[in-house]
Coordinates of C-alpha atoms in Angstrom, one line a residue:
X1 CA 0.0 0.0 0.0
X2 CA 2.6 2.0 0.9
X3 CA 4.4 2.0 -2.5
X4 CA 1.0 3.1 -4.1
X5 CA 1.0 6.2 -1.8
X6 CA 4.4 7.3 -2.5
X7 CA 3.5 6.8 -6.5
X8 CA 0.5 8.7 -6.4
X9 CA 2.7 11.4 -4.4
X10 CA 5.2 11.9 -7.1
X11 CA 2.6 12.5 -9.4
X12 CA 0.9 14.9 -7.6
X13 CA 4.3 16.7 -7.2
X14 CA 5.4 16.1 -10.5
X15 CA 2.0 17.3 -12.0
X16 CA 1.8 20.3 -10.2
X17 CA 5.5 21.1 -11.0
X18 CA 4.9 20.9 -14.7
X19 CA 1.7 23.3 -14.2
X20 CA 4.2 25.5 -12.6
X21 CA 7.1 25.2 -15.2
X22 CA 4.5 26.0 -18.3
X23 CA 4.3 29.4 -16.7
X24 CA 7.7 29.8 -16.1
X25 CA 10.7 27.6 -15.8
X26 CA 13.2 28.5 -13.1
X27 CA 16.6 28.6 -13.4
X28 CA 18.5 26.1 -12.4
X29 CA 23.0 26.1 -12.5
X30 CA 24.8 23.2 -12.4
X31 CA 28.5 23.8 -10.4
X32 CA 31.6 21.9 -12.0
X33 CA 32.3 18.5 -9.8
X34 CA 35.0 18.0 -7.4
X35 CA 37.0 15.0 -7.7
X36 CA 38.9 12.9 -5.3
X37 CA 40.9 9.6 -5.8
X38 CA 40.2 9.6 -9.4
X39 CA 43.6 9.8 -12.0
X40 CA 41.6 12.1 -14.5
X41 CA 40.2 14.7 -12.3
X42 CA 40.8 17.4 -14.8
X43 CA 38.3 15.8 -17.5
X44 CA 35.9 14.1 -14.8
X45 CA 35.0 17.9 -13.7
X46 CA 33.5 19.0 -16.5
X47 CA 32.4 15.7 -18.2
X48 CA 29.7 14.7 -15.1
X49 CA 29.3 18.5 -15.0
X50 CA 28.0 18.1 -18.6
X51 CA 26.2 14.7 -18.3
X52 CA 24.1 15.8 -15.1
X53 CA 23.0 19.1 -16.5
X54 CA 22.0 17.3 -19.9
X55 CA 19.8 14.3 -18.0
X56 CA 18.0 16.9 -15.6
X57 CA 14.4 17.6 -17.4
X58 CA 15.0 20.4 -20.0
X59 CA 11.0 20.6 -20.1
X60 CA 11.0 22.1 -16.6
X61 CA 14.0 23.8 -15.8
X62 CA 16.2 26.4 -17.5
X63 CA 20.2 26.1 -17.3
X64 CA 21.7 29.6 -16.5
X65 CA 25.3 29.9 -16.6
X66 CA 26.0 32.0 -13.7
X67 CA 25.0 30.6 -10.2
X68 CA 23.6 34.3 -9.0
X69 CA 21.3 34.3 -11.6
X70 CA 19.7 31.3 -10.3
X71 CA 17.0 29.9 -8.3
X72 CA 18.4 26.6 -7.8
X73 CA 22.3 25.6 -7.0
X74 CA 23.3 22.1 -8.0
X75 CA 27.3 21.0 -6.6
X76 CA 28.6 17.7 -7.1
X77 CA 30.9 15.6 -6.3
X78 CA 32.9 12.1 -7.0
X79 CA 34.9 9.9 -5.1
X80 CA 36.5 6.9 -5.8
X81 CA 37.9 4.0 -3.6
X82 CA 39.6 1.2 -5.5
X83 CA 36.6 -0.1 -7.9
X84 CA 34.0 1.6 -6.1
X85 CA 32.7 5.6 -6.5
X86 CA 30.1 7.9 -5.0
X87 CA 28.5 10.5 -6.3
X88 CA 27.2 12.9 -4.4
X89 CA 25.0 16.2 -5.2
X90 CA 23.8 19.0 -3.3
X91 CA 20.7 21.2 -3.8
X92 CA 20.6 24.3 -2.6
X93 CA 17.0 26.1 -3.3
X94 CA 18.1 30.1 -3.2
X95 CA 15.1 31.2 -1.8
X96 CA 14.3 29.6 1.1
X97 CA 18.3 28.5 1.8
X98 CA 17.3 25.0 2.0
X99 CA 19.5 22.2 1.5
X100 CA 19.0 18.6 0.1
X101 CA 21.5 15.9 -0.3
X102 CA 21.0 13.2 -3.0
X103 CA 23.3 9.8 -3.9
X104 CA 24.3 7.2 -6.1
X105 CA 27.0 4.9 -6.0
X106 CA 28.7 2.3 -8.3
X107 CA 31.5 -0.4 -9.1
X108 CA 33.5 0.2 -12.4
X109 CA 33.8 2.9 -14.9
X110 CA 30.8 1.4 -17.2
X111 CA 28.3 1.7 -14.3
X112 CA 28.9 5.9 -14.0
X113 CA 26.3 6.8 -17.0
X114 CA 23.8 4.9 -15.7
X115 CA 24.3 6.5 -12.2
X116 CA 24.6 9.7 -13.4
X117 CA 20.7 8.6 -15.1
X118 CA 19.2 7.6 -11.6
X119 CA 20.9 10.7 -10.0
X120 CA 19.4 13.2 -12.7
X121 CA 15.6 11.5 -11.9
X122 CA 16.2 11.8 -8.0
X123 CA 17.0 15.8 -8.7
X124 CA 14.4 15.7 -10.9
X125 CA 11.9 14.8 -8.1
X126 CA 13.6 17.2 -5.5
X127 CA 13.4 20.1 -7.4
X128 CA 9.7 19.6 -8.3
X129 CA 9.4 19.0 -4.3
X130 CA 11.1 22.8 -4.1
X131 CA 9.8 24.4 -7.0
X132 CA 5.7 23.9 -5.5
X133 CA 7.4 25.0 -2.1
X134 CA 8.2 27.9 -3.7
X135 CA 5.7 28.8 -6.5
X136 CA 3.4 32.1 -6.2
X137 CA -0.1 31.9 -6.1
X138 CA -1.6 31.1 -9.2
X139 CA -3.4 34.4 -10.3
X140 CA -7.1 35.0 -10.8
X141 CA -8.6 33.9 -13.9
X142 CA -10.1 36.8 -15.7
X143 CA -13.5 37.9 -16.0
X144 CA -15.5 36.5 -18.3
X145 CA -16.1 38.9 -21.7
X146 CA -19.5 40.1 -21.8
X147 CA -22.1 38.1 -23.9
X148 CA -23.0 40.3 -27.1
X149 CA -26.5 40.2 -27.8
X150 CA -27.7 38.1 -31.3
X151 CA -29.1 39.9 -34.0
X152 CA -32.5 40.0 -34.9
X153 CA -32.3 39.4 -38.0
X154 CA -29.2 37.6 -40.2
X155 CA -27.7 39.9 -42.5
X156 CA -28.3 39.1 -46.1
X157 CA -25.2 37.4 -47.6
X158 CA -22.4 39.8 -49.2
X159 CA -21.9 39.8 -52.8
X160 CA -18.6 38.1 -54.1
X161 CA -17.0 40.9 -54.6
X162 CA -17.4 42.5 -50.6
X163 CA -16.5 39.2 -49.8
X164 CA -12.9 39.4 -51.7
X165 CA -12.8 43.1 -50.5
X166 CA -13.5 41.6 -46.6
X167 CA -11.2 39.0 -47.2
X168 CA -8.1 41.3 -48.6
X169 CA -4.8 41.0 -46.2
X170 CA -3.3 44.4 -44.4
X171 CA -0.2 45.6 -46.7
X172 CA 2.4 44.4 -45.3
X173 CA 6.8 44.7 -45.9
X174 CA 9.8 42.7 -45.8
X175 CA 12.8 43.5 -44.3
X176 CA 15.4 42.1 -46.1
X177 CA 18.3 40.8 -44.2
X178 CA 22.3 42.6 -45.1
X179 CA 23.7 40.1 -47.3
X180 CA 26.3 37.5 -45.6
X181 CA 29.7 38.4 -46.7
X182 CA 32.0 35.7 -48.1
X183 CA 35.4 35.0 -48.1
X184 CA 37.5 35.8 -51.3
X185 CA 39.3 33.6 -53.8
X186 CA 42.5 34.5 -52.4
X187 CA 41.7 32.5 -48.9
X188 CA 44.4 30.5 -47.2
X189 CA 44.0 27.8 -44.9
X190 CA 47.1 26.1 -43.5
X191 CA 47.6 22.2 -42.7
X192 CA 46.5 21.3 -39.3
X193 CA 48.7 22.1 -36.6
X194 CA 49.0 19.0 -33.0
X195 CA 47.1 20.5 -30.3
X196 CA 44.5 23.2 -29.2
X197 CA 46.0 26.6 -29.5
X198 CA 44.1 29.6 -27.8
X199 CA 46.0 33.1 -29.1
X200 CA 47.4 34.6 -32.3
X201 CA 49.0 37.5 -33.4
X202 CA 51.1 38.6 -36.5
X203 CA 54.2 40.4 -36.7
X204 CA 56.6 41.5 -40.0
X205 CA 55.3 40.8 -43.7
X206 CA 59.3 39.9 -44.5
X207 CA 60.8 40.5 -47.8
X208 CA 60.5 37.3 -49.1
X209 CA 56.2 37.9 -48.8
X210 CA 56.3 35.5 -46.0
X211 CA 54.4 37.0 -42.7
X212 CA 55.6 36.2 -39.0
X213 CA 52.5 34.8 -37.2
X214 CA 52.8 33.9 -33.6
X215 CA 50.3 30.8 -31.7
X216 CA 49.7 30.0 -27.8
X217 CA 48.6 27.3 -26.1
X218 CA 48.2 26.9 -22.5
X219 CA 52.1 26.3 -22.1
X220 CA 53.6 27.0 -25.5
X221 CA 54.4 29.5 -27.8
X222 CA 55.6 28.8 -31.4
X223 CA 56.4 31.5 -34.4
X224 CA 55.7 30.2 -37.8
X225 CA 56.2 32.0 -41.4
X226 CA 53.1 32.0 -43.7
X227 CA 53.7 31.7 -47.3
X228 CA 52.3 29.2 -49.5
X229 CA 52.6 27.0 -46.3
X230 CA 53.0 27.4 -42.8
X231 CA 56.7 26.9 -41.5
X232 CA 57.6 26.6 -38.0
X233 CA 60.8 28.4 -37.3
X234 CA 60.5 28.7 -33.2
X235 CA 59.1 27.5 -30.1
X236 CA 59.8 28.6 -26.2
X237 CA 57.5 26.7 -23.3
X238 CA 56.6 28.0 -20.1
X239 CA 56.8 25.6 -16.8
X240 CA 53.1 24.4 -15.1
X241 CA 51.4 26.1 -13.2
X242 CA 51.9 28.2 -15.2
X243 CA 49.3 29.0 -18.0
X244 CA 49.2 31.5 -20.8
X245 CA 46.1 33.7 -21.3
X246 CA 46.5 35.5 -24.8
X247 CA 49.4 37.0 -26.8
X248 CA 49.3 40.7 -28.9
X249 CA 51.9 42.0 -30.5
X250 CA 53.4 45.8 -30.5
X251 CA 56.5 48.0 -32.0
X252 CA 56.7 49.8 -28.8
X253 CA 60.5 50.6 -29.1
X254 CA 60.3 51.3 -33.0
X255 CA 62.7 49.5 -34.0
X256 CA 60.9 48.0 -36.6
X257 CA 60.5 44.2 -34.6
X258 CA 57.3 43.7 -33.4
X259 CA 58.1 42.5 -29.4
X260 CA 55.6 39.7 -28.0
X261 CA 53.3 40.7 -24.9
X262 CA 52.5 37.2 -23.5
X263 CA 49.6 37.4 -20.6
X264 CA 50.7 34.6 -18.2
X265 CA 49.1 33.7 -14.6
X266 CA 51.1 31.4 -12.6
X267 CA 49.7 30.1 -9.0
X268 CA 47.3 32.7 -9.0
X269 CA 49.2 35.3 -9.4
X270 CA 50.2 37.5 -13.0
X271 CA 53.5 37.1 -14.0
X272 CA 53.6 38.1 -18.1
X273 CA 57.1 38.0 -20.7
X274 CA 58.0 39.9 -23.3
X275 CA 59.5 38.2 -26.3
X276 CA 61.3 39.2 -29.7
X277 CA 61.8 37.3 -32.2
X278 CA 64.7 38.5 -35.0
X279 CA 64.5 35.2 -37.4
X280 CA 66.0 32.3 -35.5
X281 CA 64.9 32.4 -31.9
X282 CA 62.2 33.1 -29.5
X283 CA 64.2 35.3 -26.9
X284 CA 62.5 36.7 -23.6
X285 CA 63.8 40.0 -22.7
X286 CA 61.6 40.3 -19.5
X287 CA 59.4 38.3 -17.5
X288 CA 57.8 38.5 -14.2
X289 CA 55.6 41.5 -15.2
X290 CA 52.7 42.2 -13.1
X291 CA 50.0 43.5 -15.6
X292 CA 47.6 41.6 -18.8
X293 CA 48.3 43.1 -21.9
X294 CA 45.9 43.5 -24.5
X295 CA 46.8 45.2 -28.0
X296 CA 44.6 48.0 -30.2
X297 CA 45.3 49.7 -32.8
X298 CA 45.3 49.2 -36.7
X299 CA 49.2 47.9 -37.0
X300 CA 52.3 47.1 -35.3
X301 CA 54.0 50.6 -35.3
X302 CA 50.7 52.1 -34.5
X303 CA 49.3 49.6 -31.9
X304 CA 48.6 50.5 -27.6
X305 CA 49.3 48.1 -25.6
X306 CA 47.2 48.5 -22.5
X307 CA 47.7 46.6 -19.3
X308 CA 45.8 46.1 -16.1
X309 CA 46.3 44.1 -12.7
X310 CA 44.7 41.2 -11.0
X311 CA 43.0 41.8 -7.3
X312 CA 44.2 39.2 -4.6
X313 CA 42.0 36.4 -4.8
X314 CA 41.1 37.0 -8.8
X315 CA 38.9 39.8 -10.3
X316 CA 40.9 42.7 -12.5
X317 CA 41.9 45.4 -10.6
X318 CA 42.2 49.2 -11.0
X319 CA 42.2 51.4 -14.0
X320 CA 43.7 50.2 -17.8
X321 CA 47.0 52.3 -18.3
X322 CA 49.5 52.8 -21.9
X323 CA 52.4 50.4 -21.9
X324 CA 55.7 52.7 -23.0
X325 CA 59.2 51.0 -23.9
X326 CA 61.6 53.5 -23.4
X327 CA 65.6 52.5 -23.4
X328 CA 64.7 49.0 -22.7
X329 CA 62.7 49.8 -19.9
X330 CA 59.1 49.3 -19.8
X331 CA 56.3 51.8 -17.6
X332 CA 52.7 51.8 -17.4
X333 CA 51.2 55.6 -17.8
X334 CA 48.0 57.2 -18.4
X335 CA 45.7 55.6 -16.4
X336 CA 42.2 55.0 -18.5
X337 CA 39.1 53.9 -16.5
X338 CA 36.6 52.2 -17.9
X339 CA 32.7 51.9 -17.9
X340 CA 31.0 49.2 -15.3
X341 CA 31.7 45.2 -16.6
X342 CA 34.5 46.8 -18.9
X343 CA 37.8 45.1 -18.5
X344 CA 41.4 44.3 -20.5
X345 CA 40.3 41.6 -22.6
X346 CA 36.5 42.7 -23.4
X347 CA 36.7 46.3 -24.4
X348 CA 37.5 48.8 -27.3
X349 CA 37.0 52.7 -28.3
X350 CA 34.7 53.5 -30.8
X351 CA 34.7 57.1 -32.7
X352 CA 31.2 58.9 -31.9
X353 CA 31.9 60.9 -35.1
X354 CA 31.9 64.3 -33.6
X355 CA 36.0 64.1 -32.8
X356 CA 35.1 62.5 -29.3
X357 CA 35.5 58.9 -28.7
X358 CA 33.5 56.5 -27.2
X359 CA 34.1 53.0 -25.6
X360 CA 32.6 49.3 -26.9
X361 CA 32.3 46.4 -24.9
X362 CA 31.0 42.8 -24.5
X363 CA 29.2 42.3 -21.2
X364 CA 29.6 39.5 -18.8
X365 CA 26.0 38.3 -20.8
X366 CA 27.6 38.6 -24.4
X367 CA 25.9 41.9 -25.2
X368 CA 27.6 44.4 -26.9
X369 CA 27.1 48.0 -25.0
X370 CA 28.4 51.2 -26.1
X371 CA 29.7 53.6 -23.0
X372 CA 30.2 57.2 -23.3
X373 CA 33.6 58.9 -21.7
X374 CA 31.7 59.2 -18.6
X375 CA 30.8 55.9 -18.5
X376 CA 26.5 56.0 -19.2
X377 CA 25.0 53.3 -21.1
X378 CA 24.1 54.7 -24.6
X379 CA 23.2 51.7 -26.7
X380 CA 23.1 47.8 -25.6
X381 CA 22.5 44.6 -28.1
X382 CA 19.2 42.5 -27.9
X383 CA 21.5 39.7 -29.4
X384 CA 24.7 38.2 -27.4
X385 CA 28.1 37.7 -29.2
X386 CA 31.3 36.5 -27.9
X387 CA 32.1 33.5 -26.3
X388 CA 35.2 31.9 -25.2
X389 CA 36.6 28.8 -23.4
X390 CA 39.8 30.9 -22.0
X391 CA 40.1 31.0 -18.3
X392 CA 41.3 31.6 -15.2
X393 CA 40.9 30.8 -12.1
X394 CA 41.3 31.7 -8.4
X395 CA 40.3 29.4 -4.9
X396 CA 37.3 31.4 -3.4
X397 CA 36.0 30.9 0.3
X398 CA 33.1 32.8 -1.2
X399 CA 32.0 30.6 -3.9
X400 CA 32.5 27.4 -1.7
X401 CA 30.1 28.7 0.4
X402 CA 27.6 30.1 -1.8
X403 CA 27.5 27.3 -4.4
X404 CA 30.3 24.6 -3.5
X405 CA 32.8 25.8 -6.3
X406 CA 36.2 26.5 -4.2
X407 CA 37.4 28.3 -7.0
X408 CA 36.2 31.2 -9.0
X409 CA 36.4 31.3 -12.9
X410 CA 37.1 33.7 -15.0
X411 CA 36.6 33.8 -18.6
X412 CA 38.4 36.3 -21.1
X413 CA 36.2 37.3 -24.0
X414 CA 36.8 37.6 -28.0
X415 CA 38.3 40.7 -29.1
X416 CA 36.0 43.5 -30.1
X417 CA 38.1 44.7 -33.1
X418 CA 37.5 48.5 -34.9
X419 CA 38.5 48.7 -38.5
X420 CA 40.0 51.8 -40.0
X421 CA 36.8 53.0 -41.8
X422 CA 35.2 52.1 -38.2
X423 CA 33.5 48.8 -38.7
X424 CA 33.1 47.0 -35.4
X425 CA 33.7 43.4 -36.0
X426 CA 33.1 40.2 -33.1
X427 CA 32.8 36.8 -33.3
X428 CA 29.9 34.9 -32.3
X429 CA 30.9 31.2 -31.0
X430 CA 27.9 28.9 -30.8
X431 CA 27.2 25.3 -29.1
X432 CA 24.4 23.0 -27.8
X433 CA 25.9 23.1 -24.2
X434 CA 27.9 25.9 -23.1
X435 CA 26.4 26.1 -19.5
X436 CA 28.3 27.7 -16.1
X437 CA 31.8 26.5 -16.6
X438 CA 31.7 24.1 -19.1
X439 CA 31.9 25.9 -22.2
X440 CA 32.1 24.1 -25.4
X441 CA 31.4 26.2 -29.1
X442 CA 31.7 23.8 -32.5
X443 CA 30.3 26.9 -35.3
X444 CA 30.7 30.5 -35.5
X445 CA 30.8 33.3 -37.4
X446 CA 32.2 37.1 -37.7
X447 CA 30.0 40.1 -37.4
X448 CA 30.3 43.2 -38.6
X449 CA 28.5 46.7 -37.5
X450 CA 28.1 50.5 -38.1
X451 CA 27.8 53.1 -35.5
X452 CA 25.0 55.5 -36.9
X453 CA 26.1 57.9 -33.8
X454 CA 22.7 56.1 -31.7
X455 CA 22.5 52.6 -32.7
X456 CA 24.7 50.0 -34.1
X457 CA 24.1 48.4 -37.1
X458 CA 24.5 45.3 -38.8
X459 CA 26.6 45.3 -42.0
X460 CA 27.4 41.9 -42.9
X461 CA 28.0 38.6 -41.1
X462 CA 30.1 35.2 -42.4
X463 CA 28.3 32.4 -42.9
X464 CA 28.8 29.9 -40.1
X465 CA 31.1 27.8 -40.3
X466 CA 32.2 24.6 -37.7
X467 CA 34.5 24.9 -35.3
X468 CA 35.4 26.8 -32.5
X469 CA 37.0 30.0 -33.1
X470 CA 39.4 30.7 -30.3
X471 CA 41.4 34.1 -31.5
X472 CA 41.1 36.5 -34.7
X473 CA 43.2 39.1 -35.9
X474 CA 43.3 41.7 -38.7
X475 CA 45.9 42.4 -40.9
X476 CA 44.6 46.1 -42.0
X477 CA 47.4 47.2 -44.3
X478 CA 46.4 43.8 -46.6
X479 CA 42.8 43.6 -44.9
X480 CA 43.2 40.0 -44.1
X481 CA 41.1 38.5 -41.4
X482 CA 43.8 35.7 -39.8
X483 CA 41.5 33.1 -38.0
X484 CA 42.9 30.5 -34.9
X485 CA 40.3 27.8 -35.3
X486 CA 40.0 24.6 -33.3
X487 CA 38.8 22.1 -35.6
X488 CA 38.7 19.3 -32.7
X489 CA 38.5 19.5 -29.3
X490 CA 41.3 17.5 -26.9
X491 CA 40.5 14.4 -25.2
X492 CA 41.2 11.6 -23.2
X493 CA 43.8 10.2 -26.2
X494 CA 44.2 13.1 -28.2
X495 CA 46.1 16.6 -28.2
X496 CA 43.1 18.1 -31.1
X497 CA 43.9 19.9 -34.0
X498 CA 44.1 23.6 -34.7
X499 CA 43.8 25.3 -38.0
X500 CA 45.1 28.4 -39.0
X501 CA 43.4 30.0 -42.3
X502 CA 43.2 33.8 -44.0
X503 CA 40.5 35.5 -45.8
X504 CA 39.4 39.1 -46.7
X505 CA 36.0 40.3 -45.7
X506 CA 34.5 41.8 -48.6

């Protein structure tokens, strides 16, 4: 009898949760797993981080990818003993502080998808348990419309020609989309290169036509000559922890040789290199630097490099200033502050047309939102651009108490890039889960707007194309559009594959 109650329980729950979710799903974030005992901790994080969220019912809940911006906080974790593993998950509902602790456990490696099944259905159940706890009182029903009265008598039946008139649709318009620009017969693609590179930049067009393009990974940096093919002529390494966030390139000195700005974070703390490279080596000429450097400008001779600091405990910290290399010496000058969300890697300036300037950036959300110099709002995007799988990350007391993450992510965003006749161009990465921290794009595409002095407006946009675009950078004295695309993803017994190519915007 007693099995029959508990049934008929659940679908009481269950049916009054899906009554509730037709109104309004709530929002629901999924923290990345910790992992103990296991030899692939690094992958186990974010694959059961991906498996849970994609098993929870989609029909009733909403994944978020920030934990403030949720009603519900699901942390996990996974241990393993010899054979054995347990996983367990905590559910936190927001708005009552309530907790709820949920299991499942399991011998072998081929028993943790079907675990990760029965623990999805038990969350399942306990959220619909928290979500009537929690739902508003459903609303009055309206008042009935008043009854017209029926004629007295039936009209006589229109003619065939009122009828037609009766029948005849409002006037109505098209608006016809821009046209998607497409790459030009002279694109160049290059073979693919071992490995999942994150940064590019591009130095010298050399004599012989060859250019000098420069590729990071986490932990590597390698300078290769594009010509017909791609040649690699250098490579330096950096020692883990150590991780590299993103690479520009700048003629600072003026000698004429570009030098290398490498972003680095090691154990939490910044501490960037400067390279040159003069056609046989990769040589550092100073390391240990405290600030992020990020690049602008339209070329090499012409480009800032602006830098900015990291707060204790992660965050960016304190106002961008101009990087000057004087007599071998490097100072930071000319402190720049920006607008609210605006950092180093998300930001650029923006002519307003009337010899002021303003400033462009993509929000924590992906929107694109134009500042003025004082830092108001002027114009935000309905539509979110962006996205990137570069972070870093800091241990946080904070976030293991509000949501059981003991560290704190931080994602850099894609460059916002301003062409010389002042087209704004971004990337747009896409994917069919790219929730919280577990971010993974497979298409995108380029976009490419005007500023009209209120609005910005779409020009163009590339067709989509697959892969995940991880870094772009314009060539403006050729107007080539250099592309760092990651044609497939690392795994368990591969390095991936990353593909340089070059096209021209039209």
């Amino acid at each position: 009898m007693k099995p029959i109650v508990n049934a008929l329980s659940l679908l009481i729950l269950l049916g009054a949760f899906s009554g509730i979710c037709l109104a309004a799903p709530f929002k629901l974030y999924v923290a990345e797993f910790n992992v103990a005992g296991a030899a692939n901790s690094g992958e186990l994080r974010h694959s059961l981080q991906a498996m849970l969220a994609s098993r929870i019912d989609s029909a009733q809940v909403r994944l978020v990818e920030k934990a403030d911006k949720a009603e519900f906080l699901v942390s996990g974790s996974y241990t393993q003993f010899g054979k054995m593993f347990s996983l367990d998950i905590l559910i936190k509902n927001r708005a009552s502080d309530s907790l709820v602790k949920v299991f499942e456990q399991g011998e072998g490696e081929g028993e943790i998808i079907p675990a990760i099944g029965r623990l999805a259905r038990k969350i399942d159940i306990e959220l619909a348990k928290g979500a009537v706890l929690q739902a508003p009182p459903l609303p009055a029903p309206p008042p009935a419309a008043p009854v017209a009265a029926a004629p007295a008598k039936a009209s006589a039946a229109p003619q065939d020609g009122a009828v037609q008139k009766q029948a005849a649709q409002p006037q109505q318009y098209t608006i016809k989309a821009e046209p998607v620009s497409r790459a030009s017969s002279s694109g160049w693609s290059g073979a693919p290169i071992d490995g999942v590179f994150g940064s590019i930049a591009y130095g010298r067009t050399l004599p012989s036509g060859e250019r000098e393009l420069f590729v990071a990974g986490d932990r590597i940096i390698r300078t290769y000559l594009q010509g017909k093919e791609l040649k690699l002529v250098a490579e330096v390494s950096i020692a883990p922890p150590a991780k590299i966030l993103a690479i520009d390139t700048a003629d600072l000195d003026g000698n004429g040789i570009p030098e290398l700005y490498v972003s680095i974070v090691d154990r939490e703390t910044v501490a960037s290199r400067v390279y040159t490279y003069e056609g046989s080596a990769l040589t550092m000429t100073v390391g240990g630097l405290p600030w992020l450097f990020r690049g602008i400008g339209q070329d090499a001779a012409h480009r800032t490099i602006y830098v900015q600091e990291l707060a204790t405990g992660g965050g960016y910290y304190g106002d961008l200033k101009e990087l000057a290399l004087t007599a071998g010496k490097l100072t930071a000058t000319n402190p720049l502050k920006l607008p609210r969300s605006g950092n180093i890697f998300n930001f650029n300036r923006l002519d307003d047309r009337t010899g002021g300037s303003l400033f462009i950036l993509l929000d924590e959300d992906g929107h694109l939102v134009v500042f003025s110099r004082d830092g108001a709002e002027v114009w935000k995007s309905s539509d979110s651009y962006g996205g990137s799988e570069k972070f870093f990350k800091n241990e946080s007391a904070e976030n293991q108490r509000r949501i059981g993450d003991q560290y704190r992510w931080t994602f850099l965003e894609q460059r916002v890039e301003v062409l010389k006749d002042g087209t704004v161009v971004v990337p747009r990465n896409e994917g069919i889960f790219t929730v919280g921290n577990n971010r993974s794009y497979d298409k995108y595409s380029l976009y490419g707007f005007d500023w009209s002095g209120a609005v910005l407006k779409e020009k163009w946009h590339t067709r989509q194309s697959p892969g995940y675009l991880a870094d772009v950078a314009f060539d403006q004295a050729t107007g080539d559009v250099i592309l760092l695309e990651v044609v497939q993803k690392a795994g368990m017994v591969n390095k991936g594959k990353t593909v340089i190519s070059i096209n021209r915007i039209d």
